[in-house]
Coordinates of C-alpha atoms and ligand atoms in Angstrom, one line a residue:
M1 CA 22.7 36.5 -12.9
K2 CA 24.9 33.9 -14.6
V3 CA 23.0 30.6 -14.8
N4 CA 25.2 28.6 -16.4
I5 CA 26.2 25.3 -14.3
P6 CA 29.7 23.3 -15.5
L7 CA 28.2 19.7 -16.8
A8 CA 30.5 18.3 -14.0
V9 CA 28.6 20.3 -11.2
A10 CA 25.4 19.5 -12.2
T11 CA 25.5 15.8 -12.5
L12 CA 27.1 15.9 -9.1
L13 CA 24.4 17.8 -7.7
L14 CA 21.6 15.9 -9.4
T15 CA 23.4 12.4 -7.7
L16 CA 23.3 13.7 -4.2
P17 CA 20.2 12.5 -2.4
L18 CA 18.5 15.1 -0.4
A19 CA 19.3 17.9 -3.1
A20 CA 15.4 18.7 -3.2
T21 CA 16.6 22.4 -3.4
L22 CA 19.8 22.1 -5.5
Q23 CA 17.4 19.9 -8.0
A24 CA 14.7 23.0 -7.9
R25 CA 18.0 25.2 -9.0
T26 CA 18.9 23.3 -11.3
S27 CA 15.5 22.6 -13.3
A28 CA 14.8 26.4 -12.9
V29 CA 18.3 26.5 -15.2
K30 CA 17.0 24.3 -17.3
S31 CA 13.3 25.6 -17.6
K32 CA 12.7 27.8 -20.7
S33 CA 9.1 29.1 -20.8
A34 CA 9.5 30.5 -17.3
P35 CA 11.1 33.6 -15.7
R36 CA 14.2 32.1 -13.4
A37 CA 12.6 30.6 -10.2
A38 CA 9.4 31.8 -11.0
L39 CA 7.8 28.7 -9.1
V40 CA 9.8 27.2 -6.3
V41 CA 8.8 23.3 -5.8
T42 CA 9.3 21.5 -2.8
S43 CA 8.4 17.8 -1.6
E44 CA 7.4 15.7 1.4
P45 CA 9.1 13.5 1.8
E46 CA 12.1 14.9 0.2
V47 CA 13.5 11.6 -0.9
I48 CA 11.3 9.8 -3.0
V49 CA 10.9 6.2 -2.9
N50 CA 9.1 3.8 -5.5
G51 CA 5.6 3.2 -3.6
S52 CA 6.0 6.5 -1.6
P53 CA 3.5 9.1 -1.4
C54 CA 4.4 12.4 -1.7
L55 CA 3.1 16.0 -1.3
F56 CA 4.5 19.2 -3.2
R57 CA 4.7 22.2 -2.2
V58 CA 4.7 25.4 -4.8
K59 CA 5.5 29.1 -4.2
S60 CA 5.2 31.5 -7.2
R61 CA 6.2 35.2 -6.5
R62 CA 3.1 35.7 -9.0
A63 CA -0.4 35.4 -7.9
L64 CA -2.0 32.4 -9.2
R65 CA -5.4 31.2 -10.4
S66 CA -4.9 27.7 -10.7
L67 CA -1.8 25.1 -10.5
S68 CA -2.0 21.6 -12.3
A69 CA 1.2 19.3 -13.0
E70 CA 1.7 16.4 -15.5
W71 CA 4.4 13.8 -13.9
Q72 CA 4.2 10.3 -14.8
G73 CA 1.7 10.3 -16.9
R74 CA -0.5 11.3 -14.3
R75 CA -2.0 14.9 -13.2
V76 CA -1.3 16.6 -10.1
I77 CA -4.0 18.7 -9.0
F78 CA -2.8 21.4 -6.7
D79 CA -5.0 23.2 -4.3
F80 CA -4.4 27.0 -2.9
D81 CA -3.3 27.2 1.5
E82 CA -4.4 31.0 2.3
R83 CA -2.4 29.9 5.7
D84 CA 0.4 30.1 3.9
G85 CA 0.5 31.4 0.3
A86 CA 1.6 27.9 -0.7
W87 CA -0.3 25.4 -3.0
Y88 CA -0.3 21.9 -2.3
G89 CA -0.4 18.8 -4.7
F90 CA -0.9 15.3 -3.9
A91 CA 0.9 12.5 -5.5
G92 CA 2.7 9.7 -5.3
V93 CA 5.1 7.2 -7.2
G94 CA 4.0 3.3 -8.1
V95 CA 5.8 0.2 -6.7
D96 CA 7.1 -0.8 -10.2
A97 CA 8.3 3.1 -11.4
I98 CA 11.8 3.0 -12.4
A99 CA 14.8 5.1 -10.2
G100 CA 15.9 8.2 -11.8
R101 CA 15.0 11.5 -12.6
S102 CA 11.7 12.5 -13.6
R103 CA 9.9 15.7 -14.5
L104 CA 7.1 17.2 -12.6
T105 CA 5.4 19.6 -15.8
L106 CA 3.9 22.1 -14.2
E107 CA 1.5 24.8 -16.2
A108 CA 0.1 28.2 -14.2
L109 CA -2.7 30.2 -15.3
T110 CA -1.8 33.9 -13.7
A111 CA -4.5 35.9 -12.0
S112 CA -4.1 38.6 -14.7
G113 CA -4.6 35.2 -17.1
G114 CA -1.2 34.5 -18.5
R115 CA -0.1 31.1 -18.9
F116 CA 3.1 29.7 -18.2
S117 CA 5.4 25.8 -17.9
Y118 CA 7.7 25.3 -15.3
V119 CA 9.8 21.8 -15.3
H120 CA 11.0 20.8 -11.6
T121 CA 13.1 17.7 -11.8
V122 CA 12.0 14.7 -9.3
R123 CA 14.4 12.0 -8.3
V124 CA 13.0 8.3 -7.3
E125 CA 15.5 6.3 -5.7
L126 CA 14.9 2.8 -5.4
A127 CA 13.2 0.9 -2.1
L128 CA 14.2 -2.5 -0.7
Y129 CA 10.9 -4.5 0.1
R130 CA 10.8 -8.1 1.4
T131 CA 9.4 -11.2 0.3
A132 CA 6.7 -13.7 2.1
A133 CA 4.9 -17.3 1.6
L134 CA 1.6 -17.3 2.5
S135 CA -1.2 -20.1 2.6
V136 CA -5.1 -19.3 2.3
A137 CA -8.0 -21.3 1.4
G138 CA -8.2 -22.9 -1.8
Q139 CA -10.8 -20.8 -3.5
Y140 CA -8.8 -17.7 -3.2
T141 CA -6.1 -18.2 -5.2
E142 CA -8.1 -21.1 -8.1
P143 CA -11.4 -19.8 -7.9
E144 CA -14.6 -21.3 -9.0
A145 CA -16.4 -20.3 -12.5
E146 CA -19.4 -18.7 -10.9
T147 CA -16.6 -17.0 -8.3
L148 CA -14.5 -15.9 -11.0
A149 CA -17.8 -14.1 -12.4
R150 CA -18.4 -12.4 -8.9
I151 CA -14.8 -11.4 -8.9
E152 CA -14.9 -9.4 -12.4
E153 CA -18.1 -8.4 -11.5
E154 CA -16.6 -6.6 -8.8
Q155 CA -13.6 -5.3 -10.4
G156 CA -16.0 -3.2 -13.0
Q157 CA -17.9 -2.2 -9.6
K158 CA -14.4 -1.1 -8.0
K159 CA -12.9 0.8 -11.3
E160 CA -16.5 2.9 -11.9
A161 CA -16.1 4.1 -7.8
F162 CA -12.2 4.8 -8.8
A163 CA -13.1 6.8 -11.6
N164 CA -15.3 9.1 -10.1
I165 CA -12.6 10.6 -7.8
T166 CA -13.3 14.3 -6.3
P167 CA -10.4 17.0 -8.2
Y168 CA -10.3 18.9 -5.1
R169 CA -9.2 18.3 -2.1
L170 CA -10.9 16.9 0.7
W171 CA -8.4 15.8 3.2
S172 CA -7.4 18.5 5.9
G173 CA -4.0 17.8 7.7
N174 CA -2.4 14.6 8.7
F175 CA -3.8 11.2 8.1
E176 CA -4.2 9.4 11.2
A177 CA -3.9 5.6 12.4
P178 CA -7.2 3.7 11.5
L179 CA -6.8 1.9 14.9
D180 CA -4.5 1.8 18.0
S181 CA -2.2 -1.5 17.1
R182 CA 0.7 -2.3 15.9
T183 CA 0.9 -3.2 12.2
T184 CA 2.1 -6.7 11.2
S185 CA 2.7 -6.7 7.3
E186 CA 4.5 -4.3 5.1
F187 CA 3.6 -2.3 2.3
G188 CA 5.5 -3.8 -0.9
T189 CA 5.9 -7.2 0.3
R190 CA 6.2 -9.7 -2.3
R191 CA 4.1 -12.7 -1.6
T192 CA 3.1 -16.1 -2.4
F193 CA -0.2 -17.5 -1.7
N194 CA -0.3 -21.5 -1.7
R195 CA 3.1 -21.5 -3.5
K196 CA 1.0 -20.6 -6.4
V197 CA -0.4 -16.9 -7.0
Q198 CA 2.2 -14.0 -6.7
S199 CA 1.9 -10.8 -5.7
I200 CA 2.6 -7.6 -4.0
H201 CA 1.2 -6.6 -0.8
Q202 CA -0.4 -3.1 -1.8
G203 CA -1.2 -2.2 1.8
L204 CA -0.5 -2.1 5.0
D205 CA -1.7 -4.7 7.9
F206 CA -2.6 -3.8 11.3
R207 CA -3.4 -6.3 14.2
A208 CA -7.2 -6.4 15.1
E209 CA -9.2 -8.4 16.6
I210 CA -12.9 -8.9 15.3
G211 CA -15.0 -6.0 16.2
T212 CA -12.3 -3.8 16.8
P213 CA -13.8 -0.2 15.7
V214 CA -12.0 1.1 12.5
G215 CA -11.9 4.7 11.8
A216 CA -11.5 7.1 8.7
M217 CA -7.7 8.2 8.3
N218 CA -8.9 11.1 6.7
S219 CA -12.2 13.5 6.4
G220 CA -13.7 12.3 2.8
V221 CA -16.3 10.6 1.1
V222 CA -17.2 7.0 1.2
I223 CA -17.1 5.6 -3.0
L224 CA -17.8 2.3 -1.8
A225 CA -19.3 0.3 1.4
R226 CA -19.7 -3.2 0.2
E227 CA -19.5 -7.0 1.0
M228 CA -16.8 -8.2 -1.8
F229 CA -15.0 -11.5 -2.6
Y230 CA -11.1 -10.6 -1.6
E231 CA -11.7 -7.4 0.0
G232 CA -14.5 -9.2 2.4
G233 CA -16.4 -6.4 4.3
F234 CA -14.8 -3.5 2.3
V235 CA -14.8 0.9 2.7
V236 CA -13.2 2.9 0.1
I237 CA -13.1 7.3 1.1
D238 CA -12.6 9.4 -1.7
H239 CA -9.8 12.2 -0.2
G240 CA -10.2 14.2 -2.9
Q241 CA -6.9 14.5 -5.4
G242 CA -6.9 11.4 -7.1
L243 CA -6.5 10.0 -3.5
A244 CA -8.6 7.4 -1.6
T245 CA -8.3 5.0 0.9
L246 CA -9.5 1.4 1.2
Y247 CA -10.7 -0.7 4.7
M248 CA -10.8 -4.9 3.7
H249 CA -11.7 -7.5 5.9
L250 CA -14.0 -5.6 7.9
S251 CA -16.6 -8.2 9.5
E252 CA -19.1 -5.2 9.6
I253 CA -20.0 -1.6 8.4
R254 CA -21.0 1.1 9.8
V255 CA -20.9 3.8 6.6
R256 CA -22.7 4.0 3.4
E257 CA -22.0 5.2 0.1
G258 CA -21.8 8.4 -0.2
D259 CA -22.2 9.8 3.4
S260 CA -19.2 12.3 4.2
V261 CA -17.1 11.3 6.7
E262 CA -14.8 12.8 9.1
K263 CA -11.4 12.1 10.2
L264 CA -11.3 9.4 12.7
Q265 CA -15.5 8.3 12.6
I266 CA -15.9 5.0 12.9
I267 CA -16.7 3.6 9.5
G268 CA -17.1 -0.3 10.8
L269 CA -15.5 -2.8 12.8
S270 CA -12.5 -4.6 12.1
G271 CA -12.8 -8.3 10.7
G272 CA -11.4 -11.0 8.7
T273 CA -13.5 -11.8 5.7
G274 CA -12.6 -12.1 2.4
R275 CA -9.0 -13.5 1.7
A276 CA -7.4 -13.1 4.8
T277 CA -5.2 -15.3 6.5
A278 CA -6.2 -14.6 10.2
P279 CA -8.5 -11.2 11.7
H280 CA -6.7 -8.0 10.3
L281 CA -7.0 -4.5 9.2
H282 CA -5.8 -4.4 5.6
V283 CA -5.3 -0.3 4.5
G284 CA -4.8 0.8 1.5
V285 CA -3.8 4.1 0.1
R286 CA -4.5 4.6 -3.9
W287 CA -3.8 7.9 -5.9
Q288 CA -4.9 7.3 -9.6
G289 CA -4.8 4.4 -10.0
V290 CA -1.2 3.6 -7.7
Y291 CA -1.3 1.9 -4.8
L292 CA 1.0 3.9 -2.3
D293 CA 2.8 2.5 1.4
P294 CA 0.1 3.8 4.1
A295 CA 3.1 4.4 6.3
V296 CA 4.8 7.2 4.4
L297 CA 1.5 8.6 4.1
L298 CA 1.4 8.6 8.2
A299 CA 4.1 9.7 8.7
L300 CA 3.6 12.6 6.5
P301 CA 3.2 16.3 7.9
L302 CA 0.6 17.8 6.2
P303 CA -1.2 20.9 6.1
Ligands
ZN1 ZN1 -3.1 -6.3 4.0

């Protein structure tokens, strides 16, 4: 079969959004070390923007023992799903990522012990995020020396917790909203606190009165459950494959570090502790060190 695509046509294919299948075909042509279309890669969502989580689905002609990938300097870990005979790997793109084409380099180990690699081209589009000005108590923008020491200590605790994320998948099926309420602040908003400190909103805020029960967005293991300066009452759940969800400003914590939790199990009560302008629930989604849009994760149809 002829595999050459004229350059102009190939360029045209790559400039089309929503062309995941065409891109897969193009990358199969480019791949040197693997037989043509050895792997068929699709993603959910089809169009990936900066700040977006995504799930890669890989179908292989040959039986595989393991599959992993390298993407934008991070490792994507795949798990085999027997129900539909496909490999699934969770990943995401940081809000600072540059739009354009990137290479997802897959490394497969076949059932018979052979290895091959395969390159799939992923196109990252640019998302538009808003800006907002907020005011908080002065201690949160100009912390005193004593507080700075506490912040530093807590950064160490977070770093340690995030360094031990489970590689295999603990989550199952769709992620669920932690409480039934409307959202008040979107992910990605560029914020200025007290006209001084600038940051990007790395999560999603839900309107919640103090004392509203908060459920785990999916099954996993609690890796942090403590009071922190910025986060207030803070719970982090490890869902495996490098993915974690974070719950902030809680008035009460009802789980302990090391606990296994089920999807929608109550992990605490919402509040307004830490750096919060008013009581609400802040939810974060973290994958391999980058923060992703929880609203996109909640909308993903997952196996
Ligand atoms: Zn927030």
